[in-house]
Amino acid sequence: PDGKQKRILFGSYDYFFYCLDAANGKLLWKYESGNYINGAASIYNKSAVFGGCDGILHRVNTDNGKATGNINIGTYIPASAAISGDMAFFGNYDGVFYCMDLKQKKVKWKTEGGGPFLASPAISGNRVITGSQNKTVYCFDTRNGKLLWKFKALNKVDASPVVTGSLVVVASADGRLRFLDIATGKETWKYEVGSAISATPAVTQKIIVVGAEDGKIYAFSK
């Protein structure tokens, strides 16, 4: 609240969402949800926004830990929401992908028919990209939910996509790291690790680092 203190916010499988003082680890407040909390929180104004296995998109005041306008989705939300302006984008386990107007506290649009969304979305301009357990990477128009393109992998896509320039970096359980053109969804490069990848790649200006389920960490550079 004083604009100076740094805070750490995180959810837990004990159903609680915690706020700690980053300087000393002191518990400042905790908020109880109705089930497991999987995804990391996103910040909207002074609210922490996160989903959980209770099927609710929670909004919690970061100053005091009080709910500020929860929205019941009905099916659990495994991943983090991506926020652009007043809009929050996220998928649920039933294969529904949402654009939620946080200011109006209502659904702006939603799409159905995807597989379980465990990946967190990435936003670039008017595009929001996410992966699904039905082996598909989707790109929707942020304004209306129109499907702009989709790419079919050979296994589930639990890792979150990462946008870098005109490319989308995608890792999947088929053991491949791919570059997709953000405008068309066309594959422009791939590398077969040979072991499933479920974690999100880390991307810097010069290097991409990703861990695979063979216990190895792979680094790629130009």
mmCIF file with all atom_site columns, C-alpha atoms in Angstrom:
data_model
loop_
_atom_site.group_PDB
_atom_site.id
_atom_site.type_symbol
_atom_site.label_atom_id
_atom_site.label_alt_id
_atom_site.label_comp_id
_atom_site.label_asym_id
_atom_site.label_entity_id
_atom_site.label_seq_id
_atom_site.pdbx_PDB_ins_code
_atom_site.Cartn_x
_atom_site.Cartn_y
_atom_site.Cartn_z
_atom_site.occupancy
_atom_site.B_iso_or_equiv
_atom_site.pdbx_formal_charge
_atom_site.auth_seq_id
_atom_site.auth_comp_id
_atom_site.auth_asym_id
_atom_site.auth_atom_id
_atom_site.pdbx_PDB_model_num
ATOM 1   C CA . PRO A 1 1   ? 0.000   0.000   0.000   1.00 0.00 ? 1   PRO A CA 1
ATOM 2   C CA . ASP A 1 2   ? 2.908   2.437   0.594   1.00 0.00 ? 2   ASP A CA 1
ATOM 3   C CA . GLY A 1 3   ? 4.226   1.821   -2.925  1.00 0.00 ? 3   GLY A CA 1
ATOM 4   C CA . LYS A 1 4   ? 7.618   0.735   -1.563  1.00 0.00 ? 4   LYS A CA 1
ATOM 5   C CA . GLN A 1 5   ? 7.231   -2.697  0.000   1.00 0.00 ? 5   GLN A CA 1
ATOM 6   C CA . LYS A 1 6   ? 7.783   -5.666  -2.305  1.00 0.00 ? 6   LYS A CA 1
ATOM 7   C CA . ARG A 1 7   ? 5.380   -8.552  -1.927  1.00 0.00 ? 7   ARG A CA 1
ATOM 8   C CA . ILE A 1 8   ? 5.322   -12.169 -3.072  1.00 0.00 ? 8   ILE A CA 1
ATOM 9   C CA . LEU A 1 9   ? 1.958   -13.638 -4.070  1.00 0.00 ? 9   LEU A CA 1
ATOM 10  C CA . PHE A 1 10  ? 1.344   -17.354 -4.644  1.00 0.00 ? 10  PHE A CA 1
ATOM 11  C CA . GLY A 1 11  ? -1.317  -20.026 -4.391  1.00 0.00 ? 11  GLY A CA 1
ATOM 12  C CA . SER A 1 12  ? -1.071  -23.458 -2.825  1.00 0.00 ? 12  SER A CA 1
ATOM 13  C CA . TYR A 1 13  ? -2.654  -26.915 -2.741  1.00 0.00 ? 13  TYR A CA 1
ATOM 14  C CA . ASP A 1 14  ? -3.811  -26.177 0.812   1.00 0.00 ? 14  ASP A CA 1
ATOM 15  C CA . TYR A 1 15  ? -6.504  -23.971 -0.856  1.00 0.00 ? 15  TYR A CA 1
ATOM 16  C CA . PHE A 1 16  ? -4.896  -20.724 0.354   1.00 0.00 ? 16  PHE A CA 1
ATOM 17  C CA . PHE A 1 17  ? -3.467  -17.791 -1.594  1.00 0.00 ? 17  PHE A CA 1
ATOM 18  C CA . TYR A 1 18  ? -0.593  -16.146 0.304   1.00 0.00 ? 18  TYR A CA 1
ATOM 19  C CA . CYS A 1 19  ? 0.992   -12.710 0.445   1.00 0.00 ? 19  CYS A CA 1
ATOM 20  C CA . LEU A 1 20  ? 4.470   -12.440 1.972   1.00 0.00 ? 20  LEU A CA 1
ATOM 21  C CA . ASP A 1 21  ? 6.811   -9.543  2.636   1.00 0.00 ? 21  ASP A CA 1
ATOM 22  C CA . ALA A 1 22  ? 9.627   -10.166 0.126   1.00 0.00 ? 22  ALA A CA 1
ATOM 23  C CA . ALA A 1 23  ? 12.223  -8.663  2.482   1.00 0.00 ? 23  ALA A CA 1
ATOM 24  C CA . ASN A 1 24  ? 11.740  -11.084 5.371   1.00 0.00 ? 24  ASN A CA 1
ATOM 25  C CA . GLY A 1 25  ? 9.135   -13.697 4.391   1.00 0.00 ? 25  GLY A CA 1
ATOM 26  C CA . LYS A 1 26  ? 6.595   -12.454 6.940   1.00 0.00 ? 26  LYS A CA 1
ATOM 27  C CA . LEU A 1 27  ? 3.005   -13.448 6.206   1.00 0.00 ? 27  LEU A CA 1
ATOM 28  C CA . LEU A 1 28  ? 0.996   -10.297 5.493   1.00 0.00 ? 28  LEU A CA 1
ATOM 29  C CA . TRP A 1 29  ? -2.311  -11.981 4.693   1.00 0.00 ? 29  TRP A CA 1
ATOM 30  C CA . LYS A 1 30  ? -3.810  -15.143 3.231   1.00 0.00 ? 30  LYS A CA 1
ATOM 31  C CA . TYR A 1 31  ? -7.013  -15.757 1.301   1.00 0.00 ? 31  TYR A CA 1
ATOM 32  C CA . GLU A 1 32  ? -8.936  -19.048 1.308   1.00 0.00 ? 32  GLU A CA 1
ATOM 33  C CA . SER A 1 33  ? -10.297 -20.458 -1.947  1.00 0.00 ? 33  SER A CA 1
ATOM 34  C CA . GLY A 1 34  ? -12.460 -23.542 -2.360  1.00 0.00 ? 34  GLY A CA 1
ATOM 35  C CA . ASN A 1 35  ? -9.880  -25.967 -3.782  1.00 0.00 ? 35  ASN A CA 1
ATOM 36  C CA . TYR A 1 36  ? -6.351  -26.320 -5.148  1.00 0.00 ? 36  TYR A CA 1
ATOM 37  C CA . ILE A 1 37  ? -4.720  -23.260 -6.741  1.00 0.00 ? 37  ILE A CA 1
ATOM 38  C CA . ASN A 1 38  ? -2.518  -24.226 -9.710  1.00 0.00 ? 38  ASN A CA 1
ATOM 39  C CA . GLY A 1 39  ? -1.728  -21.161 -11.806 1.00 0.00 ? 39  GLY A CA 1
ATOM 40  C CA . ALA A 1 40  ? 0.299   -18.124 -10.847 1.00 0.00 ? 40  ALA A CA 1
ATOM 41  C CA . ALA A 1 41  ? -1.590  -14.882 -10.219 1.00 0.00 ? 41  ALA A CA 1
ATOM 42  C CA . SER A 1 42  ? -1.751  -12.028 -12.712 1.00 0.00 ? 42  SER A CA 1
ATOM 43  C CA . ILE A 1 43  ? -2.071  -8.448  -11.508 1.00 0.00 ? 43  ILE A CA 1
ATOM 44  C CA . TYR A 1 44  ? -4.885  -6.133  -12.583 1.00 0.00 ? 44  TYR A CA 1
ATOM 45  C CA . ASN A 1 45  ? -4.751  -2.703  -10.938 1.00 0.00 ? 45  ASN A CA 1
ATOM 46  C CA . LYS A 1 46  ? -4.630  -3.640  -7.232  1.00 0.00 ? 46  LYS A CA 1
ATOM 47  C CA . SER A 1 47  ? -6.131  -7.086  -7.701  1.00 0.00 ? 47  SER A CA 1
ATOM 48  C CA . ALA A 1 48  ? -4.490  -10.488 -7.967  1.00 0.00 ? 48  ALA A CA 1
ATOM 49  C CA . VAL A 1 49  ? -6.360  -12.515 -10.597 1.00 0.00 ? 49  VAL A CA 1
ATOM 50  C CA . PHE A 1 50  ? -6.117  -16.310 -10.558 1.00 0.00 ? 50  PHE A CA 1
ATOM 51  C CA . GLY A 1 51  ? -8.170  -19.437 -11.142 1.00 0.00 ? 51  GLY A CA 1
ATOM 52  C CA . GLY A 1 52  ? -8.386  -22.647 -9.218  1.00 0.00 ? 52  GLY A CA 1
ATOM 53  C CA . CYS A 1 53  ? -9.875  -26.115 -9.013  1.00 0.00 ? 53  CYS A CA 1
ATOM 54  C CA . ASP A 1 54  ? -12.991 -24.589 -7.449  1.00 0.00 ? 54  ASP A CA 1
ATOM 55  C CA . GLY A 1 55  ? -13.953 -23.288 -10.912 1.00 0.00 ? 55  GLY A CA 1
ATOM 56  C CA . ILE A 1 56  ? -13.756 -19.639 -9.870  1.00 0.00 ? 56  ILE A CA 1
ATOM 57  C CA . LEU A 1 57  ? -11.740 -16.794 -11.351 1.00 0.00 ? 57  LEU A CA 1
ATOM 58  C CA . HIS A 1 58  ? -10.688 -15.042 -8.156  1.00 0.00 ? 58  HIS A CA 1
ATOM 59  C CA . ARG A 1 59  ? -9.936  -11.348 -7.777  1.00 0.00 ? 59  ARG A CA 1
ATOM 60  C CA . VAL A 1 60  ? -8.223  -10.487 -4.509  1.00 0.00 ? 60  VAL A CA 1
ATOM 61  C CA . ASN A 1 61  ? -7.171  -7.046  -3.297  1.00 0.00 ? 61  ASN A CA 1
ATOM 62  C CA . THR A 1 62  ? -3.369  -7.085  -3.021  1.00 0.00 ? 62  THR A CA 1
ATOM 63  C CA . ASP A 1 63  ? -3.396  -4.660  -0.078  1.00 0.00 ? 63  ASP A CA 1
ATOM 64  C CA . ASN A 1 64  ? -5.585  -6.658  2.299   1.00 0.00 ? 64  ASN A CA 1
ATOM 65  C CA . GLY A 1 65  ? -6.424  -10.045 0.771   1.00 0.00 ? 65  GLY A CA 1
ATOM 66  C CA . LYS A 1 66  ? -10.157 -9.387  0.424   1.00 0.00 ? 66  LYS A CA 1
ATOM 67  C CA . ALA A 1 67  ? -12.168 -10.682 -2.559  1.00 0.00 ? 67  ALA A CA 1
ATOM 68  C CA . THR A 1 68  ? -13.109 -7.900  -4.966  1.00 0.00 ? 68  THR A CA 1
ATOM 69  C CA . GLY A 1 69  ? -15.380 -9.645  -7.461  1.00 0.00 ? 69  GLY A CA 1
ATOM 70  C CA . ASN A 1 70  ? -15.052 -13.402 -8.044  1.00 0.00 ? 70  ASN A CA 1
ATOM 71  C CA . ILE A 1 71  ? -16.574 -14.950 -11.171 1.00 0.00 ? 71  ILE A CA 1
ATOM 72  C CA . ASN A 1 72  ? -17.813 -18.553 -11.202 1.00 0.00 ? 72  ASN A CA 1
ATOM 73  C CA . ILE A 1 73  ? -16.714 -20.407 -14.345 1.00 0.00 ? 73  ILE A CA 1
ATOM 74  C CA . GLY A 1 74  ? -17.960 -23.822 -13.223 1.00 0.00 ? 74  GLY A CA 1
ATOM 75  C CA . THR A 1 75  ? -14.959 -25.946 -14.236 1.00 0.00 ? 75  THR A CA 1
ATOM 76  C CA . TYR A 1 76  ? -11.502 -25.716 -12.808 1.00 0.00 ? 76  TYR A CA 1
ATOM 77  C CA . ILE A 1 77  ? -8.933  -23.334 -14.234 1.00 0.00 ? 77  ILE A CA 1
ATOM 78  C CA . PRO A 1 78  ? -5.490  -25.012 -14.222 1.00 0.00 ? 78  PRO A CA 1
ATOM 79  C CA . ALA A 1 79  ? -3.306  -22.243 -15.671 1.00 0.00 ? 79  ALA A CA 1
ATOM 80  C CA . SER A 1 80  ? -2.617  -18.540 -15.267 1.00 0.00 ? 80  SER A CA 1
ATOM 81  C CA . ALA A 1 81  ? -4.692  -15.827 -16.910 1.00 0.00 ? 81  ALA A CA 1
ATOM 82  C CA . ALA A 1 82  ? -3.043  -13.417 -19.350 1.00 0.00 ? 82  ALA A CA 1
ATOM 83  C CA . ILE A 1 83  ? -4.247  -9.827  -18.949 1.00 0.00 ? 83  ILE A CA 1
ATOM 84  C CA . SER A 1 84  ? -4.323  -7.085  -21.559 1.00 0.00 ? 84  SER A CA 1
ATOM 85  C CA . GLY A 1 85  ? -6.042  -3.837  -20.611 1.00 0.00 ? 85  GLY A CA 1
ATOM 86  C CA . ASP A 1 86  ? -9.281  -4.779  -18.834 1.00 0.00 ? 86  ASP A CA 1
ATOM 87  C CA . MET A 1 87  ? -9.422  -8.232  -20.430 1.00 0.00 ? 87  MET A CA 1
ATOM 88  C CA . ALA A 1 88  ? -8.311  -11.527 -18.886 1.00 0.00 ? 88  ALA A CA 1
ATOM 89  C CA . PHE A 1 89  ? -7.734  -14.530 -21.169 1.00 0.00 ? 89  PHE A CA 1
ATOM 90  C CA . PHE A 1 90  ? -7.696  -18.106 -19.860 1.00 0.00 ? 90  PHE A CA 1
ATOM 91  C CA . GLY A 1 91  ? -8.916  -21.620 -20.561 1.00 0.00 ? 91  GLY A CA 1
ATOM 92  C CA . ASN A 1 92  ? -10.539 -24.250 -18.378 1.00 0.00 ? 92  ASN A CA 1
ATOM 93  C CA . TYR A 1 93  ? -10.315 -28.026 -18.145 1.00 0.00 ? 93  TYR A CA 1
ATOM 94  C CA . ASP A 1 94  ? -13.487 -28.532 -20.206 1.00 0.00 ? 94  ASP A CA 1
ATOM 95  C CA . GLY A 1 95  ? -11.869 -26.982 -23.286 1.00 0.00 ? 95  GLY A CA 1
ATOM 96  C CA . VAL A 1 96  ? -13.560 -23.584 -23.049 1.00 0.00 ? 96  VAL A CA 1
ATOM 97  C CA . PHE A 1 97  ? -11.377 -20.523 -23.651 1.00 0.00 ? 97  PHE A CA 1
ATOM 98  C CA . TYR A 1 98  ? -12.541 -17.204 -22.190 1.00 0.00 ? 98  TYR A CA 1
ATOM 99  C CA . CYS A 1 99  ? -12.092 -13.500 -22.600 1.00 0.00 ? 99  CYS A CA 1
ATOM 100 C CA . MET A 1 100 ? -13.286 -11.944 -19.353 1.00 0.00 ? 100 MET A CA 1
ATOM 101 C CA . ASP A 1 101 ? -13.968 -8.217  -18.997 1.00 0.00 ? 101 ASP A CA 1
ATOM 102 C CA . LEU A 1 102 ? -12.590 -7.536  -15.517 1.00 0.00 ? 102 LEU A CA 1
ATOM 103 C CA . LYS A 1 103 ? -14.040 -4.041  -15.383 1.00 0.00 ? 103 LYS A CA 1
ATOM 104 C CA . GLN A 1 104 ? -17.561 -5.162  -16.265 1.00 0.00 ? 104 GLN A CA 1
ATOM 105 C CA . LYS A 1 105 ? -17.117 -8.501  -14.430 1.00 0.00 ? 105 LYS A CA 1
ATOM 106 C CA . LYS A 1 106 ? -18.601 -10.532 -17.264 1.00 0.00 ? 106 LYS A CA 1
ATOM 107 C CA . VAL A 1 107 ? -17.605 -12.789 -20.149 1.00 0.00 ? 107 VAL A CA 1
ATOM 108 C CA . LYS A 1 108 ? -16.904 -10.826 -23.335 1.00 0.00 ? 108 LYS A CA 1
ATOM 109 C CA . TRP A 1 109 ? -16.546 -13.957 -25.472 1.00 0.00 ? 109 TRP A CA 1
ATOM 110 C CA . LYS A 1 110 ? -15.740 -17.638 -25.179 1.00 0.00 ? 110 LYS A CA 1
ATOM 111 C CA . THR A 1 111 ? -14.911 -20.506 -27.517 1.00 0.00 ? 111 THR A CA 1
ATOM 112 C CA . GLU A 1 112 ? -15.749 -24.155 -26.971 1.00 0.00 ? 112 GLU A CA 1
ATOM 113 C CA . GLY A 1 113 ? -14.500 -27.461 -28.319 1.00 0.00 ? 113 GLY A CA 1
ATOM 114 C CA . GLY A 1 114 ? -10.849 -27.309 -27.306 1.00 0.00 ? 114 GLY A CA 1
ATOM 115 C CA . GLY A 1 115 ? -9.234  -29.890 -25.098 1.00 0.00 ? 115 GLY A CA 1
ATOM 116 C CA . PRO A 1 116 ? -8.166  -29.207 -21.507 1.00 0.00 ? 116 PRO A CA 1
ATOM 117 C CA . PHE A 1 117 ? -6.165  -25.968 -21.347 1.00 0.00 ? 117 PHE A CA 1
ATOM 118 C CA . LEU A 1 118 ? -3.225  -26.397 -18.959 1.00 0.00 ? 118 LEU A CA 1
ATOM 119 C CA . ALA A 1 119 ? -1.029  -23.896 -20.807 1.00 0.00 ? 119 ALA A CA 1
ATOM 120 C CA . SER A 1 120 ? -1.149  -20.203 -19.953 1.00 0.00 ? 120 SER A CA 1
ATOM 121 C CA . PRO A 1 121 ? -1.898  -17.927 -22.917 1.00 0.00 ? 121 PRO A CA 1
ATOM 122 C CA . ALA A 1 122 ? 0.473   -15.442 -24.554 1.00 0.00 ? 122 ALA A CA 1
ATOM 123 C CA . ILE A 1 123 ? -0.753  -12.132 -26.024 1.00 0.00 ? 123 ILE A CA 1
ATOM 124 C CA . SER A 1 124 ? 0.708   -10.110 -28.880 1.00 0.00 ? 124 SER A CA 1
ATOM 125 C CA . GLY A 1 125 ? -1.314  -7.264  -30.385 1.00 0.00 ? 125 GLY A CA 1
ATOM 126 C CA . ASN A 1 126 ? -4.747  -8.593  -31.260 1.00 0.00 ? 126 ASN A CA 1
ATOM 127 C CA . ARG A 1 127 ? -3.645  -12.233 -31.006 1.00 0.00 ? 127 ARG A CA 1
ATOM 128 C CA . VAL A 1 128 ? -3.864  -14.562 -28.020 1.00 0.00 ? 128 VAL A CA 1
ATOM 129 C CA . ILE A 1 129 ? -2.132  -17.929 -28.365 1.00 0.00 ? 129 ILE A CA 1
ATOM 130 C CA . THR A 1 130 ? -2.505  -20.983 -26.162 1.00 0.00 ? 130 THR A CA 1
ATOM 131 C CA . GLY A 1 131 ? -1.924  -24.743 -26.225 1.00 0.00 ? 131 GLY A CA 1
ATOM 132 C CA . SER A 1 132 ? -4.202  -27.624 -25.298 1.00 0.00 ? 132 SER A CA 1
ATOM 133 C CA . GLN A 1 133 ? -4.058  -31.266 -24.291 1.00 0.00 ? 133 GLN A CA 1
ATOM 134 C CA . ASN A 1 134 ? -5.845  -32.095 -27.552 1.00 0.00 ? 134 ASN A CA 1
ATOM 135 C CA . LYS A 1 135 ? -2.430  -31.563 -29.249 1.00 0.00 ? 135 LYS A CA 1
ATOM 136 C CA . THR A 1 136 ? -3.440  -28.202 -30.729 1.00 0.00 ? 136 THR A CA 1
ATOM 137 C CA . VAL A 1 137 ? -2.031  -24.672 -30.529 1.00 0.00 ? 137 VAL A CA 1
ATOM 138 C CA . TYR A 1 138 ? -4.766  -22.060 -31.021 1.00 0.00 ? 138 TYR A CA 1
ATOM 139 C CA . CYS A 1 139 ? -4.544  -18.410 -32.014 1.00 0.00 ? 139 CYS A CA 1
ATOM 140 C CA . PHE A 1 140 ? -7.661  -16.312 -31.368 1.00 0.00 ? 140 PHE A CA 1
ATOM 141 C CA . ASP A 1 141 ? -8.501  -12.705 -32.139 1.00 0.00 ? 141 ASP A CA 1
ATOM 142 C CA . THR A 1 142 ? -8.507  -10.938 -28.762 1.00 0.00 ? 142 THR A CA 1
ATOM 143 C CA . ARG A 1 143 ? -11.378 -8.690  -29.840 1.00 0.00 ? 143 ARG A CA 1
ATOM 144 C CA . ASN A 1 144 ? -13.989 -11.283 -30.738 1.00 0.00 ? 144 ASN A CA 1
ATOM 145 C CA . GLY A 1 145 ? -12.632 -14.810 -30.218 1.00 0.00 ? 145 GLY A CA 1
ATOM 146 C CA . LYS A 1 146 ? -12.383 -15.589 -33.934 1.00 0.00 ? 146 LYS A CA 1
ATOM 147 C CA . LEU A 1 147 ? -10.004 -18.468 -34.650 1.00 0.00 ? 147 LEU A CA 1
ATOM 148 C CA . LEU A 1 148 ? -7.140  -17.000 -36.684 1.00 0.00 ? 148 LEU A CA 1
ATOM 149 C CA . TRP A 1 149 ? -5.159  -20.232 -37.015 1.00 0.00 ? 149 TRP A CA 1
ATOM 150 C CA . LYS A 1 150 ? -4.400  -23.518 -35.310 1.00 0.00 ? 150 LYS A CA 1
ATOM 151 C CA . PHE A 1 151 ? -1.417  -25.852 -35.398 1.00 0.00 ? 151 PHE A CA 1
ATOM 152 C CA . LYS A 1 152 ? -1.561  -29.581 -34.709 1.00 0.00 ? 152 LYS A CA 1
ATOM 153 C CA . ALA A 1 153 ? 1.312   -31.120 -32.751 1.00 0.00 ? 153 ALA A CA 1
ATOM 154 C CA . LEU A 1 154 ? 1.830   -34.864 -32.287 1.00 0.00 ? 154 LEU A CA 1
ATOM 155 C CA . ASN A 1 155 ? 1.043   -34.869 -28.571 1.00 0.00 ? 155 ASN A CA 1
ATOM 156 C CA . LYS A 1 156 ? -0.424  -32.622 -25.885 1.00 0.00 ? 156 LYS A CA 1
ATOM 157 C CA . VAL A 1 157 ? 0.740   -29.028 -25.447 1.00 0.00 ? 157 VAL A CA 1
ATOM 158 C CA . ASP A 1 158 ? 0.928   -28.281 -21.710 1.00 0.00 ? 158 ASP A CA 1
ATOM 159 C CA . ALA A 1 159 ? 3.863   -25.859 -21.944 1.00 0.00 ? 159 ALA A CA 1
ATOM 160 C CA . SER A 1 160 ? 2.842   -22.228 -22.341 1.00 0.00 ? 160 SER A CA 1
ATOM 161 C CA . PRO A 1 161 ? 3.683   -20.591 -25.677 1.00 0.00 ? 161 PRO A CA 1
ATOM 162 C CA . VAL A 1 162 ? 6.166   -17.705 -25.707 1.00 0.00 ? 162 VAL A CA 1
ATOM 163 C CA . VAL A 1 163 ? 5.979   -14.866 -28.237 1.00 0.00 ? 163 VAL A CA 1
ATOM 164 C CA . THR A 1 164 ? 9.247   -13.366 -29.448 1.00 0.00 ? 164 THR A CA 1
ATOM 165 C CA . GLY A 1 165 ? 9.015   -10.914 -32.310 1.00 0.00 ? 165 GLY A CA 1
ATOM 166 C CA . SER A 1 166 ? 7.100   -12.529 -35.168 1.00 0.00 ? 166 SER A CA 1
ATOM 167 C CA . LEU A 1 167 ? 7.506   -16.044 -33.776 1.00 0.00 ? 167 LEU A CA 1
ATOM 168 C CA . VAL A 1 168 ? 5.731   -18.231 -31.250 1.00 0.00 ? 168 VAL A CA 1
ATOM 169 C CA . VAL A 1 169 ? 7.974   -20.676 -29.383 1.00 0.00 ? 169 VAL A CA 1
ATOM 170 C CA . VAL A 1 170 ? 6.063   -23.874 -28.608 1.00 0.00 ? 170 VAL A CA 1
ATOM 171 C CA . ALA A 1 171 ? 7.186   -26.978 -26.704 1.00 0.00 ? 171 ALA A CA 1
ATOM 172 C CA . SER A 1 172 ? 5.079   -30.126 -26.520 1.00 0.00 ? 172 SER A CA 1
ATOM 173 C CA . ALA A 1 173 ? 4.885   -33.675 -25.199 1.00 0.00 ? 173 ALA A CA 1
ATOM 174 C CA . ASP A 1 174 ? 5.904   -35.012 -28.613 1.00 0.00 ? 174 ASP A CA 1
ATOM 175 C CA . GLY A 1 175 ? 9.449   -33.984 -27.643 1.00 0.00 ? 175 GLY A CA 1
ATOM 176 C CA . ARG A 1 176 ? 9.725   -31.126 -30.105 1.00 0.00 ? 176 ARG A CA 1
ATOM 177 C CA . LEU A 1 177 ? 10.546  -27.452 -29.763 1.00 0.00 ? 177 LEU A CA 1
ATOM 178 C CA . ARG A 1 178 ? 8.993   -25.428 -32.582 1.00 0.00 ? 178 ARG A CA 1
ATOM 179 C CA . PHE A 1 179 ? 8.881   -21.930 -33.998 1.00 0.00 ? 179 PHE A CA 1
ATOM 180 C CA . LEU A 1 180 ? 5.504   -20.935 -35.467 1.00 0.00 ? 180 LEU A CA 1
ATOM 181 C CA . ASP A 1 181 ? 4.876   -17.812 -37.537 1.00 0.00 ? 181 ASP A CA 1
ATOM 182 C CA . ILE A 1 182 ? 2.576   -15.646 -35.417 1.00 0.00 ? 182 ILE A CA 1
ATOM 183 C CA . ALA A 1 183 ? 0.666   -14.376 -38.451 1.00 0.00 ? 183 ALA A CA 1
ATOM 184 C CA . THR A 1 184 ? -0.096  -17.730 -40.062 1.00 0.00 ? 184 THR A CA 1
ATOM 185 C CA . GLY A 1 185 ? 0.702   -20.498 -37.580 1.00 0.00 ? 185 GLY A CA 1
ATOM 186 C CA . LYS A 1 186 ? 3.099   -22.110 -40.086 1.00 0.00 ? 186 LYS A CA 1
ATOM 187 C CA . GLU A 1 187 ? 6.009   -24.063 -38.655 1.00 0.00 ? 187 GLU A CA 1
ATOM 188 C CA . THR A 1 188 ? 9.285   -22.354 -39.537 1.00 0.00 ? 188 THR A CA 1
ATOM 189 C CA . TRP A 1 189 ? 11.735  -24.443 -37.443 1.00 0.00 ? 189 TRP A CA 1
ATOM 190 C CA . LYS A 1 190 ? 11.728  -27.436 -35.116 1.00 0.00 ? 190 LYS A CA 1
ATOM 191 C CA . TYR A 1 191 ? 14.113  -29.528 -33.085 1.00 0.00 ? 191 TYR A CA 1
ATOM 192 C CA . GLU A 1 192 ? 13.335  -32.997 -31.777 1.00 0.00 ? 192 GLU A CA 1
ATOM 193 C CA . VAL A 1 193 ? 14.624  -33.446 -28.238 1.00 0.00 ? 193 VAL A CA 1
ATOM 194 C CA . GLY A 1 194 ? 13.313  -37.003 -28.069 1.00 0.00 ? 194 GLY A CA 1
ATOM 195 C CA . SER A 1 195 ? 11.640  -36.655 -24.677 1.00 0.00 ? 195 SER A CA 1
ATOM 196 C CA . ALA A 1 196 ? 8.382   -34.992 -23.676 1.00 0.00 ? 196 ALA A CA 1
ATOM 197 C CA . ILE A 1 197 ? 8.468   -31.298 -22.776 1.00 0.00 ? 197 ILE A CA 1
ATOM 198 C CA . SER A 1 198 ? 5.803   -30.039 -20.388 1.00 0.00 ? 198 SER A CA 1
ATOM 199 C CA . ALA A 1 199 ? 7.528   -26.941 -18.999 1.00 0.00 ? 199 ALA A CA 1
ATOM 200 C CA . THR A 1 200 ? 7.531   -23.509 -20.622 1.00 0.00 ? 200 THR A CA 1
ATOM 201 C CA . PRO A 1 201 ? 10.701  -22.465 -22.494 1.00 0.00 ? 201 PRO A CA 1
ATOM 202 C CA . ALA A 1 202 ? 12.674  -19.485 -21.186 1.00 0.00 ? 202 ALA A CA 1
ATOM 203 C CA . VAL A 1 203 ? 13.450  -17.037 -23.988 1.00 0.00 ? 203 VAL A CA 1
ATOM 204 C CA . THR A 1 204 ? 16.014  -14.224 -23.977 1.00 0.00 ? 204 THR A CA 1
ATOM 205 C CA . GLN A 1 205 ? 17.419  -12.150 -26.827 1.00 0.00 ? 205 GLN A CA 1
ATOM 206 C CA . LYS A 1 206 ? 20.148  -14.681 -27.593 1.00 0.00 ? 206 LYS A CA 1
ATOM 207 C CA . ILE A 1 207 ? 19.138  -18.036 -26.158 1.00 0.00 ? 207 ILE A CA 1
ATOM 208 C CA . ILE A 1 208 ? 16.203  -20.392 -25.506 1.00 0.00 ? 208 ILE A CA 1
ATOM 209 C CA . VAL A 1 209 ? 16.392  -22.783 -22.558 1.00 0.00 ? 209 VAL A CA 1
ATOM 210 C CA . VAL A 1 210 ? 13.977  -25.646 -21.940 1.00 0.00 ? 210 VAL A CA 1
ATOM 211 C CA . GLY A 1 211 ? 13.891  -28.677 -19.650 1.00 0.00 ? 211 GLY A CA 1
ATOM 212 C CA . ALA A 1 212 ? 12.623  -32.063 -20.851 1.00 0.00 ? 212 ALA A CA 1
ATOM 213 C CA . GLU A 1 213 ? 11.352  -35.134 -19.048 1.00 0.00 ? 213 GLU A CA 1
ATOM 214 C CA . ASP A 1 214 ? 14.615  -36.990 -19.719 1.00 0.00 ? 214 ASP A CA 1
ATOM 215 C CA . GLY A 1 215 ? 16.080  -34.887 -16.896 1.00 0.00 ? 215 GLY A CA 1
ATOM 216 C CA . LYS A 1 216 ? 18.174  -32.744 -19.245 1.00 0.00 ? 216 LYS A CA 1
ATOM 217 C CA . ILE A 1 217 ? 18.173  -29.010 -19.906 1.00 0.00 ? 217 ILE A CA 1
ATOM 218 C CA . TYR A 1 218 ? 18.597  -27.898 -23.521 1.00 0.00 ? 218 TYR A CA 1
ATOM 219 C CA . ALA A 1 219 ? 19.834  -24.493 -24.691 1.00 0.00 ? 219 ALA A CA 1
ATOM 220 C CA . PHE A 1 220 ? 19.474  -23.140 -28.236 1.00 0.00 ? 220 PHE A CA 1
ATOM 221 C CA . SER A 1 221 ? 21.096  -20.105 -29.809 1.00 0.00 ? 221 SER A CA 1
ATOM 222 C CA . LYS A 1 222 ? 21.381  -18.606 -33.262 1.00 0.00 ? 222 LYS A CA 1
#
